[in-house]
Coordinates of C-alpha atoms in Angstrom, one line a residue:
Chain C
M1099 CA 0.0 0.0 0.0
T1100 CA 1.2 3.5 -0.8
I1101 CA 1.0 6.0 2.1
T1102 CA 0.5 9.4 0.6
A1103 CA 1.2 12.7 2.3
T1104 CA -2.6 13.3 2.2
L1105 CA -3.1 10.3 4.5
I1106 CA -0.4 11.6 6.9
N1107 CA -2.3 14.8 7.0
L1108 CA -5.7 13.2 7.5
Y1109 CA -4.3 10.9 10.2
H1110 CA -3.9 14.1 12.3
V1111 CA -7.3 15.4 11.4
C1112 CA -9.8 12.5 11.4
K1113 CA -9.0 8.8 11.1
R1114 CA -12.4 8.1 9.6
E1115 CA -11.7 10.6 6.8
M1116 CA -8.3 9.0 6.3
W1117 CA -9.9 5.5 6.0
L1118 CA -12.6 6.7 3.6
H1119 CA -10.1 8.6 1.5
A1120 CA -7.7 5.7 1.3
N1121 CA -10.4 3.3 0.4
G1122 CA -11.7 5.4 -2.5
V1123 CA -14.8 6.7 -0.9
R1124 CA -14.5 10.3 -1.9
M1125 CA -17.0 13.0 -2.1
E1126 CA -18.2 14.4 -5.4
Q1127 CA -16.4 17.4 -6.9
T1128 CA -19.5 19.6 -6.4
S1129 CA -18.4 19.8 -2.8
E1130 CA -17.7 23.4 -2.0
T1131 CA -14.9 22.6 0.5
V1132 CA -13.0 20.6 -2.1
A1133 CA -13.6 23.2 -4.9
D1134 CA -12.4 26.0 -2.7
G1135 CA -9.2 24.3 -1.8
K1136 CA -8.5 23.6 -5.5
L1137 CA -9.2 27.2 -6.5
L1138 CA -6.9 28.5 -3.8
H1139 CA -4.1 26.4 -5.2
E1140 CA -4.7 27.7 -8.7
T1141 CA -5.0 31.3 -7.8
A1142 CA -3.0 32.1 -4.7
Y1143 CA 0.3 32.6 -6.6
P1144 CA -0.5 32.9 -10.3
Q1145 CA 3.2 33.2 -11.4
R1146 CA 4.4 30.4 -9.2
S1147 CA 3.8 27.5 -11.5
E1148 CA 6.3 28.9 -14.0
K1149 CA 9.1 29.2 -11.4
Y1150 CA 8.6 26.0 -9.5
S1151 CA 7.8 22.5 -10.6
E1152 CA 5.3 20.0 -9.6
I1153 CA 6.9 16.7 -8.6
E1154 CA 5.6 13.3 -7.8
I1155 CA 7.4 11.2 -5.3
G1156 CA 6.4 7.9 -3.6
G1157 CA 2.8 8.3 -4.7
S1158 CA 2.6 11.9 -3.3
K1159 CA 2.4 15.0 -5.3
I1160 CA 4.2 18.2 -4.2
D1161 CA 2.5 21.1 -5.9
F1162 CA 5.4 23.6 -5.8
Y1163 CA 9.0 22.5 -5.4
D1164 CA 11.8 24.9 -5.7
A1165 CA 14.6 22.6 -6.8
K1166 CA 17.3 25.3 -6.8
N1167 CA 16.8 26.3 -3.2
K1168 CA 15.5 22.9 -2.1
V1169 CA 12.3 24.3 -0.7
I1170 CA 8.8 22.8 -0.6
H1171 CA 6.0 25.3 -0.7
E1172 CA 2.7 24.1 0.6
I1173 CA -0.4 26.4 0.3
K1174 CA -3.2 26.1 2.8
K1175 CA -6.4 28.0 3.4
S1176 CA -6.3 28.4 7.1
D1177 CA -4.1 27.3 10.0
S1178 CA -6.8 25.4 11.8
F1179 CA -5.0 22.1 11.2
E1180 CA -1.5 23.4 11.5
S1181 CA 0.1 20.3 12.9
A1182 CA -1.6 18.1 10.2
H1183 CA -0.1 20.5 7.6
E1184 CA 3.3 20.3 9.3
W1185 CA 3.4 16.5 9.3
Q1186 CA 2.3 16.5 5.6
V1187 CA 5.3 18.7 4.7
K1188 CA 7.7 16.8 7.0
Y1189 CA 6.6 13.6 5.2
Y1190 CA 7.5 15.2 1.9
I1191 CA 10.9 16.1 3.2
W1192 CA 11.4 12.6 4.5
L1193 CA 10.4 11.1 1.1
L1194 CA 12.9 13.4 -0.7
E1195 CA 15.5 12.4 1.8
Q1196 CA 14.9 8.7 1.2
N1197 CA 15.4 9.4 -2.4
G1198 CA 18.7 11.0 -1.8
V1199 CA 17.7 14.7 -1.8
E1200 CA 19.1 16.0 1.5
G1201 CA 18.7 19.4 3.3
V1202 CA 15.2 20.2 2.1
K1203 CA 13.1 22.7 4.0
G1204 CA 9.4 23.4 3.9
I1205 CA 7.3 26.5 4.0
I1206 CA 3.6 26.4 4.7
E1207 CA 1.9 29.4 3.3
Y1208 CA -1.4 30.8 4.3
P1209 CA -2.1 33.5 1.6
K1210 CA -5.4 34.5 3.2
L1211 CA -3.7 35.1 6.6
R1212 CA -0.6 36.5 4.9
E1213 CA 1.5 34.2 7.1
T1214 CA 4.1 31.5 6.5
K1215 CA 5.6 28.9 8.6
Q1216 CA 9.0 27.2 8.3
V1217 CA 9.2 23.4 8.6
K1218 CA 12.3 21.3 9.2
L1219 CA 12.6 17.6 9.8
S1220 CA 14.3 16.4 13.0
A1221 CA 15.6 12.9 14.0
E1222 CA 12.6 12.5 16.3
D1223 CA 10.2 13.5 13.6
K1224 CA 11.6 10.6 11.5
T1225 CA 11.0 8.1 14.3
Y1226 CA 7.5 9.4 14.7
L1227 CA 6.7 9.2 11.0
Q1228 CA 8.0 5.7 10.9
Q1229 CA 5.6 4.8 13.6
I1230 CA 2.5 6.4 12.2
V1231 CA 3.2 5.0 8.7
Q1232 CA 2.8 1.6 10.3
Q1233 CA -0.3 2.7 12.1
I1234 CA -1.9 4.1 9.0
E1235 CA -1.2 0.9 7.1
A1236 CA -3.0 -1.1 9.8
L1237 CA -5.9 1.3 10.0
V1238 CA -6.5 1.7 6.4
S1239 CA -6.3 -2.0 5.5
A1240 CA -8.7 -2.9 8.4
D1241 CA -12.3 -3.7 7.3
V1242 CA -13.6 -1.5 10.1
C1243 CA -14.0 2.2 9.3
P1244 CA -12.9 4.3 12.3
P1245 CA -15.8 6.0 14.2
R1246 CA -17.1 9.4 13.5
I1247 CA -15.4 12.1 15.5
E1248 CA -17.6 14.7 16.9
K1249 CA -15.9 18.0 16.3
K1250 CA -16.9 21.5 15.4
F1251 CA -15.0 21.3 12.2
C1252 CA -17.2 18.4 11.0
K1253 CA -19.6 21.0 9.8
T1254 CA -17.2 22.3 7.2
C1255 CA -15.9 18.9 6.1
S1256 CA -16.9 17.6 2.7
Y1257 CA -17.9 14.3 4.4
F1258 CA -20.3 16.0 6.8
D1259 CA -23.5 14.7 5.1
F1260 CA -22.0 11.3 4.7
C1261 CA -21.1 10.9 8.4
W1262 CA -24.0 12.6 10.0
I1263 CA -27.0 11.4 7.9
E1264 CA -28.9 8.9 10.1
E1265 CA -32.4 8.4 9.0
Chain F
M204 CA -26.4 33.0 -4.0
Y205 CA -28.1 35.0 -6.8
V206 CA -26.1 37.6 -8.6
I207 CA -26.4 40.3 -11.3
L208 CA -23.2 41.0 -13.1
V209 CA -22.6 44.0 -15.3
Y210 CA -19.5 45.1 -17.1
D211 CA -18.1 47.9 -19.1
I212 CA -15.1 46.7 -21.0
E213 CA -13.2 48.1 -23.9
E214 CA -14.2 46.7 -27.2
K215 CA -11.2 44.6 -28.0
R216 CA -11.6 42.7 -24.8
V217 CA -15.4 42.5 -24.6
A218 CA -15.9 39.4 -26.6
K219 CA -13.7 37.4 -24.2
M220 CA -15.6 38.7 -21.2
L221 CA -18.9 37.8 -22.9
K222 CA -17.7 34.2 -23.5
L223 CA -16.4 33.8 -19.9
C224 CA -19.7 35.1 -18.4
R225 CA -21.8 32.8 -20.6
R226 CA -20.2 29.8 -18.9
Y227 CA -21.4 30.8 -15.4
L228 CA -24.4 33.0 -15.8
N229 CA -27.4 33.7 -18.0
W230 CA -27.1 36.6 -20.5
I231 CA -30.1 38.9 -20.1
Q232 CA -29.1 41.9 -22.2
N233 CA -25.9 43.6 -23.5
S234 CA -23.2 43.5 -20.8
V235 CA -25.7 42.2 -18.2
F236 CA -25.9 38.7 -16.7
E237 CA -27.8 37.1 -13.9
G238 CA -28.1 33.7 -12.2
E239 CA -27.6 31.4 -9.3
I240 CA -24.0 30.8 -8.5
T241 CA -22.0 29.4 -5.6
D242 CA -19.4 31.3 -3.7
V243 CA -16.6 29.3 -5.1
K244 CA -17.8 29.5 -8.7
L245 CA -18.1 33.3 -8.3
K246 CA -14.5 33.5 -7.0
E247 CA -13.4 31.4 -10.0
L248 CA -15.3 33.7 -12.4
I249 CA -13.8 36.8 -10.9
H250 CA -10.4 35.3 -11.0
E251 CA -10.8 34.6 -14.7
A252 CA -12.3 38.0 -15.4
R253 CA -9.3 39.8 -13.8
K254 CA -7.1 38.1 -16.3
I255 CA -9.1 39.5 -19.2
M256 CA -9.6 43.0 -17.7
D257 CA -7.4 46.1 -17.9
K258 CA -7.7 47.4 -14.4
E259 CA -7.2 51.0 -15.5
A260 CA -9.9 51.0 -18.2
D261 CA -12.4 48.2 -17.6
S262 CA -15.0 47.7 -14.9
L263 CA -17.0 44.8 -13.6
I264 CA -19.7 45.1 -11.0
V265 CA -21.4 42.2 -9.2
F266 CA -24.6 42.7 -7.2
K267 CA -25.1 39.8 -4.8
S268 CA -28.3 38.6 -3.1
R269 CA -28.9 35.6 -1.0
Q270 CA -31.7 34.2 -3.1
A271 CA -33.5 35.1 -6.3
K272 CA -36.6 35.8 -4.3
W273 CA -35.1 38.7 -2.5
L274 CA -34.8 40.5 -5.8
E275 CA -37.7 42.1 -7.5
K276 CA -37.3 42.2 -11.2
M277 CA -39.1 44.5 -13.6
V278 CA -38.7 44.3 -17.3
I279 CA -39.8 47.3 -19.3
G280 CA -40.0 46.9 -23.0
K281 CA -38.8 43.7 -24.7
E282 CA -37.4 40.9 -22.5
K283 CA -34.4 39.9 -24.5
N284 CA -33.8 36.6 -22.9
E285 CA -36.3 34.8 -20.6
L286 CA -34.6 32.7 -18.0
D287 CA -36.0 29.2 -17.9
N288 CA -34.6 25.8 -17.5
I289 CA -37.4 24.4 -19.6
L290 CA -36.6 25.0 -23.2
Chain D
M162 CA -26.9 24.8 -6.7
R163 CA -26.8 23.3 -10.2
K164 CA -30.0 22.9 -12.2
S165 CA -31.6 20.4 -14.4
Y166 CA -32.4 21.7 -17.9
Y167 CA -35.4 20.2 -19.8
L168 CA -35.3 20.4 -23.5
F169 CA -38.7 20.1 -25.2
N170 CA -38.1 22.2 -28.3
P171 CA -36.5 20.4 -31.1
G172 CA -33.1 21.9 -31.8
R173 CA -29.4 21.5 -31.9
L174 CA -27.2 21.5 -28.8
S175 CA -23.5 22.3 -29.4
R176 CA -20.4 23.2 -27.6
K177 CA -19.5 26.8 -28.1
D178 CA -16.8 28.8 -26.3
N179 CA -16.6 26.2 -23.6
T180 CA -20.3 26.4 -22.8
L181 CA -23.5 25.0 -24.2
K182 CA -25.4 26.6 -27.0
F183 CA -29.0 25.6 -27.8
T184 CA -30.4 26.5 -31.2
P185 CA -34.1 25.8 -31.5
L186 CA -35.4 24.6 -34.8
D187 CA -39.0 24.9 -36.1
E188 CA -40.9 22.3 -38.1
D189 CA -39.3 23.5 -41.4
G190 CA -35.8 23.3 -39.9
N191 CA -35.4 27.1 -39.6
E192 CA -33.1 28.2 -36.8
G193 CA -34.5 30.3 -34.0
T194 CA -32.5 32.6 -31.7
P195 CA -29.8 30.6 -30.0
K196 CA -29.7 30.4 -26.2
Y197 CA -26.6 29.9 -24.2
I198 CA -26.8 27.5 -21.2
P199 CA -24.1 28.3 -18.6
I200 CA -22.3 25.0 -18.3
E201 CA -21.3 25.8 -14.7
S202 CA -25.0 25.9 -13.8
V203 CA -25.9 22.5 -15.4
D204 CA -26.5 19.5 -13.2
N205 CA -28.0 17.3 -16.0
L206 CA -30.1 17.5 -19.1
Y207 CA -33.4 15.9 -20.0
T208 CA -34.4 15.7 -23.6
F209 CA -37.9 15.2 -24.7
G210 CA -37.8 16.8 -28.2
S211 CA -35.6 15.7 -31.0
L212 CA -32.0 16.8 -30.3
D213 CA -29.2 17.2 -32.8
A214 CA -25.8 17.0 -31.2
N215 CA -22.3 15.8 -32.1
S216 CA -19.5 14.0 -30.3
A217 CA -17.6 17.2 -29.5
M218 CA -20.6 18.2 -27.4
Y219 CA -20.8 14.8 -25.7
N220 CA -17.1 14.8 -25.0
F221 CA -17.6 18.2 -23.4
L222 CA -20.5 17.0 -21.3
G223 CA -18.5 14.0 -20.3
K224 CA -15.6 16.2 -19.1
E225 CA -18.0 18.4 -17.1
Q226 CA -19.8 15.3 -15.6
V227 CA -23.2 16.2 -17.0
S228 CA -25.5 13.3 -17.8
V229 CA -28.3 13.4 -20.4
H230 CA -31.5 11.5 -20.0
F231 CA -33.6 10.7 -23.1
F232 CA -37.3 10.3 -23.4
D233 CA -39.1 9.3 -26.6
Y234 CA -42.2 10.7 -28.2
Y235 CA -44.3 8.4 -26.1
E236 CA -42.6 9.8 -23.0
H237 CA -40.9 6.5 -22.2
Y238 CA -37.5 6.8 -20.7
T239 CA -35.2 5.4 -23.3
G240 CA -31.7 5.8 -21.8
S241 CA -29.0 8.0 -20.6
F242 CA -25.7 9.4 -21.6
M243 CA -23.6 8.9 -18.5
P244 CA -20.1 10.3 -18.3
K245 CA -17.5 7.8 -17.4
D246 CA -17.5 6.8 -13.7
Y247 CA -15.5 9.2 -11.7
L248 CA -16.0 8.0 -8.1
L249 CA -15.0 4.5 -8.2
A250 CA -13.9 2.5 -5.1
G251 CA -12.9 -1.1 -5.3
K252 CA -13.7 -1.7 -1.7
M253 CA -17.3 -0.4 -2.1
L254 CA -17.9 -2.5 -5.3
I255 CA -16.7 -5.7 -3.5
A256 CA -18.8 -4.9 -0.4
Q257 CA -21.8 -4.1 -2.5
S258 CA -21.5 -7.4 -4.4
E259 CA -21.0 -9.2 -1.1
A260 CA -24.2 -7.6 0.3
Y261 CA -26.0 -8.8 -2.8
S262 CA -24.7 -12.3 -3.0
N263 CA -25.1 -13.0 0.7
K264 CA -28.8 -14.0 0.9
K265 CA -29.3 -12.8 4.4
K266 CA -27.6 -9.5 3.9
R267 CA -29.5 -8.9 0.6
K268 CA -32.8 -9.7 2.3
Q269 CA -32.1 -7.4 5.2
I270 CA -31.6 -4.4 2.9
A271 CA -34.6 -5.4 0.7
Q272 CA -36.8 -5.5 3.8
K273 CA -35.7 -2.1 4.8
L274 CA -36.5 -0.7 1.4
V275 CA -40.0 -2.2 1.3
D276 CA -40.6 -1.0 4.9
G277 CA -39.5 2.5 4.1
A278 CA -41.5 2.7 0.9
A279 CA -44.6 1.3 2.7
F280 CA -44.2 3.8 5.5
N281 CA -44.1 6.7 3.0
M282 CA -47.2 5.3 1.2
L283 CA -49.0 5.2 4.5
K284 CA -48.0 8.7 5.2
N285 CA -49.7 9.9 2.1
L286 CA -52.8 7.9 2.8
R287 CA -53.1 9.2 6.3
Y288 CA -52.6 12.7 5.1
Y289 CA -55.6 12.4 2.8
N290 CA -57.6 10.4 5.3
N291 CA -57.4 13.5 7.5
R292 CA -58.7 15.5 4.7
D293 CA -62.0 13.8 4.1
K294 CA -60.7 11.2 1.7
D295 CA -61.6 7.9 3.3
T296 CA -58.6 5.6 2.8
L297 CA -58.9 3.7 6.0
T298 CA -59.5 0.4 4.3
Q299 CA -56.2 0.7 2.4
I300 CA -54.4 2.0 5.4
E301 CA -55.4 -1.1 7.5
R302 CA -54.6 -3.4 4.7
I303 CA -51.1 -2.0 4.2
E304 CA -50.5 -2.0 8.0
A305 CA -51.4 -5.7 8.0
L306 CA -49.1 -6.4 5.1
M307 CA -46.2 -4.5 6.7
L308 CA -46.3 -6.9 9.7
R309 CA -45.3 -9.6 7.3
I310 CA -42.1 -7.9 6.1
P311 CA -39.8 -9.1 8.9
F312 CA -41.0 -12.7 8.4
A313 CA -40.5 -12.9 4.7
E314 CA -38.3 -15.9 4.0
D315 CA -36.8 -14.8 0.7
I316 CA -36.8 -12.0 -1.9
E317 CA -39.7 -13.5 -3.9
T318 CA -42.0 -13.4 -0.9
L319 CA -40.9 -9.9 -0.1
M320 CA -41.6 -8.8 -3.7
G321 CA -45.0 -10.4 -3.3
I322 CA -45.7 -8.4 -0.1
E323 CA -44.4 -5.3 -1.8
G324 CA -46.7 -5.9 -4.8
N325 CA -49.7 -6.3 -2.6
I326 CA -48.9 -3.2 -0.6
R327 CA -48.6 -1.2 -3.9
M328 CA -51.9 -2.7 -5.2
S329 CA -53.7 -1.5 -2.0
Y330 CA -52.0 1.8 -2.3
Y331 CA -53.0 2.3 -5.9
A332 CA -56.6 1.4 -5.0
A333 CA -56.6 4.5 -2.8
F334 CA -55.8 6.7 -5.8
N335 CA -59.4 6.5 -6.9
V336 CA -60.4 8.0 -3.6
I337 CA -57.7 10.6 -3.5
I338 CA -57.9 11.9 -7.0
N339 CA -61.1 13.9 -7.7
D340 CA -62.0 13.7 -11.4
F341 CA -60.0 10.8 -12.8
E342 CA -60.3 7.1 -12.3
M343 CA -57.1 5.0 -12.2
G344 CA -58.6 1.5 -12.3
N345 CA -55.9 -1.1 -12.5
R346 CA -52.3 0.0 -12.9
S347 CA -51.5 -0.2 -16.6
K348 CA -48.1 0.5 -18.3
Q349 CA -46.7 0.3 -21.7
P350 CA -48.9 1.9 -22.8
P351 CA -50.8 3.5 -19.9
G352 CA -54.5 3.0 -20.3
N353 CA -55.8 6.2 -18.8
E354 CA -54.8 9.6 -17.5
V355 CA -53.8 8.6 -14.0
N356 CA -51.7 5.7 -15.3
A357 CA -50.1 8.1 -17.8
M358 CA -49.1 10.4 -15.0
V359 CA -47.8 7.6 -12.8
S360 CA -45.7 6.2 -15.6
F361 CA -44.2 9.5 -16.5
V362 CA -43.5 10.8 -13.0
N363 CA -42.1 7.4 -11.9
S364 CA -39.6 7.5 -14.8
M365 CA -38.5 11.0 -13.6
C366 CA -38.0 9.6 -10.1
Y367 CA -36.0 6.7 -11.6
T368 CA -33.6 9.0 -13.5
L369 CA -33.3 11.2 -10.4
S370 CA -32.2 8.2 -8.4
L371 CA -29.8 7.1 -11.1
D372 CA -28.3 10.6 -11.1
M373 CA -27.7 10.6 -7.4
I374 CA -26.2 7.1 -7.4
Y375 CA -23.8 8.3 -10.1
H376 CA -22.4 10.9 -7.7
T377 CA -21.5 8.3 -5.1
Q378 CA -19.4 5.1 -5.2
L379 CA -22.5 2.8 -5.4
N380 CA -22.8 0.7 -8.5
P381 CA -26.2 1.3 -10.1
T382 CA -26.4 -2.2 -11.5
I383 CA -26.3 -4.1 -8.2
S384 CA -29.6 -4.0 -6.5
F385 CA -31.2 -5.6 -3.5
L386 CA -35.0 -5.6 -3.8
H387 CA -35.3 -5.6 -7.5
Q388 CA -33.5 -8.3 -9.4
P389 CA -30.3 -7.0 -11.0
G390 CA -30.9 -7.0 -14.7
E391 CA -34.5 -6.1 -14.4
R392 CA -33.4 -2.8 -15.8
R393 CA -29.9 -1.7 -16.7
Y394 CA -29.7 0.3 -13.5
S395 CA -31.8 -1.6 -11.0
L396 CA -30.4 0.0 -7.9
A397 CA -32.1 3.2 -9.1
L398 CA -35.4 1.2 -9.0
D399 CA -34.6 0.3 -5.4
I400 CA -33.9 3.8 -4.3
A401 CA -36.8 5.3 -6.3
E402 CA -39.2 3.0 -4.4
I403 CA -38.5 4.9 -1.2
F404 CA -39.1 8.3 -2.7
K405 CA -42.0 7.7 -5.1
P406 CA -44.7 8.3 -2.5
L407 CA -43.2 11.6 -1.3
L408 CA -42.0 13.0 -4.7
A409 CA -44.0 11.4 -7.4
D410 CA -47.4 10.5 -6.0
R411 CA -47.9 13.7 -4.0
L412 CA -47.1 15.6 -7.2
I413 CA -49.7 13.7 -9.2
F414 CA -52.4 14.2 -6.6
S415 CA -51.9 17.9 -6.4
L416 CA -51.5 18.5 -10.1
L417 CA -54.7 16.6 -10.9
N418 CA -56.8 17.8 -7.9
R419 CA -55.8 21.5 -8.4
K420 CA -56.6 21.0 -12.1
Q421 CA -53.1 22.2 -13.1
V422 CA -53.2 19.2 -15.4
Q423 CA -56.5 18.6 -17.1
Q424 CA -58.3 16.4 -19.6
T425 CA -57.1 18.6 -22.4
D426 CA -53.5 17.8 -21.5
F427 CA -53.9 14.2 -22.5
D428 CA -54.0 12.5 -25.8
N429 CA -56.5 9.6 -25.6
R430 CA -56.1 7.0 -28.3
L431 CA -57.3 3.5 -28.7
N432 CA -56.0 1.5 -25.7
S433 CA -53.6 4.2 -24.7
C434 CA -53.3 7.5 -23.0
L435 CA -50.4 9.9 -23.1
L436 CA -49.5 13.3 -21.8
K437 CA -49.4 16.0 -24.5
D438 CA -46.5 18.3 -24.6
S439 CA -48.4 20.9 -22.7
G440 CA -49.1 18.5 -19.9
R441 CA -45.6 17.2 -19.8
K442 CA -44.2 20.7 -19.5
T443 CA -46.5 21.4 -16.5
V444 CA -45.5 18.1 -14.9
V445 CA -41.8 18.7 -15.4
K446 CA -42.0 22.2 -14.1
A447 CA -43.8 21.1 -11.0
W448 CA -41.4 18.2 -10.6
D449 CA -38.4 20.5 -10.8
E450 CA -39.9 22.9 -8.3
K451 CA -40.6 20.0 -5.9
L452 CA -37.1 18.8 -6.0
N453 CA -35.8 22.2 -5.1
E454 CA -38.1 22.5 -2.1
T455 CA -36.2 22.4 1.1
I456 CA -36.8 21.0 4.6
K457 CA -34.8 21.3 7.8
H458 CA -33.2 17.9 8.2
R459 CA -33.4 16.2 11.6
S460 CA -30.0 14.7 11.9
L461 CA -28.0 17.2 9.8
G462 CA -29.5 20.3 11.4
R463 CA -29.6 22.2 8.2
S464 CA -31.9 22.7 5.3
V465 CA -31.7 20.2 2.4
S466 CA -33.6 20.0 -0.8
Y467 CA -35.8 17.0 -1.6
K468 CA -33.4 16.2 -4.4
H469 CA -30.6 16.0 -1.9
L470 CA -32.6 13.6 0.3
V471 CA -32.0 11.0 -2.5
K472 CA -28.3 11.5 -2.4
L473 CA -28.3 11.2 1.4
E474 CA -30.1 7.9 0.9
C475 CA -27.2 6.7 -1.2
Y476 CA -24.8 7.7 1.6
K477 CA -26.8 5.7 4.1
L478 CA -26.8 2.7 1.9
S479 CA -23.0 3.1 1.3
K480 CA -22.4 3.2 5.0
H481 CA -24.5 0.1 5.6
I482 CA -22.7 -1.8 2.9
L483 CA -19.3 -0.8 4.3
G484 CA -20.4 -2.0 7.7
I485 CA -20.2 1.6 9.2
E486 CA -23.8 2.1 10.2
E487 CA -27.0 0.1 9.8
Y488 CA -29.2 1.5 7.0
K489 CA -32.5 3.2 8.1
P490 CA -34.7 4.0 5.2
F491 CA -35.9 7.5 4.7
R492 CA -39.3 8.1 6.4
A493 CA -41.0 11.4 5.8
W494 CA -41.2 12.8 9.3
W495 CA -43.2 16.0 8.7

């Protein structure tokens, strides 16, 4: 099984969403949340795609990689899932490292908040990632879908209707 | 949401704007469109419109309303395009 | 919110500047003023008149995930153009096949479908019974039949119960509908006005269900109550069963009783009765309005359209199939 950076991210947000996503149960593209995220990527930095390249590594896609300065740029709408975003970027760095590209740094950008955050990968981070990769593999391949979490942010999740519809 | 979009664009760029707006909204008369649209789609439309426009010369105005029913429409003279999903 | 577009006028639909252009044609083939349909506002298309279109247009619709449903001159549903599946999930397909081939699991879902449909039929009958339409006989009959649902040994027995429930239900149509008689349910072709209405609106409900299934991972050909293969997309028949009372039948009652559809809207011929174009347009307009009506949903805590209720049903079924949550069929609660 391929563990993508999206799964690393979702592991820190909602295990059920991670399970559904990994097993192909995705919500339709008409979902506003999904569309908004996509639009942000396309519009936040219009000139960027010319300067940086999109690369695919270990089944994960990095939208903007600055190969010259070895910097991964990750754009996010809001910082409400900051640690999930950080682990996603750390995972990219780790993947690059495993492929022989060392000394990569990450920057998470929140264009709406006009903020950025630097990300580096430490030795402990690597141990942690190793652990959760195993956990994710176990969770995702299990037949049982993890339970619904009851969080405020469920309301803005594209899976909200799926999870909360009862009768 | 329900919007009315009007533009005043220099002639050489106006055809592009017309084509763009036709993808999202219903043409009702020259330089005027209306229709139901989601927040994200409106953002997308505005983003595309900006690429066409010359900020110094052209103008685009969007009137937003929560729902069509909050908008009273009066047509005087010929209705150039009736809005209907039954054709 | 995307819309359905219903094309009655004969004409040509083409791709123009990345959107849709509809050019109406009159009987002599003369072009009328073209109309642009904003592609971003289109959910799906229903074509009733004759439509000229080329592959460039269908490729475009495919890319935009817009399906097209076709109806022939006799208002039969003849088929659909469905863009290639975009929400596939191997796990779901396997689980759905499993739920079908395991007799116990299949029966369990089928029982819930029959129970939900019957509940919604009763809801209609009770509504009219409280409004001076005596449907008590049918109510009692259906209630008695419903008691047998949990004990049905197999799908055939269940289908038998379902058939009897529906027969009692249709018997009440004669009481509910003021000026028209339904008699026995007759299809292909419908024998009278009420049957013509039922056939047409049911096919709209079927295509609605099909559309909603398409936007989920469920496979429309694997069904539980209906035999797969009964129609190409038999799961749409299963789902439609639940919603016909609320969406289709209520609409028929009100259109006929409020005389929005009248005798002159039908074309009576030897052994058959069909809606004329005028009648069909009235029905389609009312159908479309109905689907966009909203109610505050109990478990979601927000307003949803009737149309969305059908999608939600697909989610519930998906969850049941994946072993996440037991399926509870939709029961009109208001």
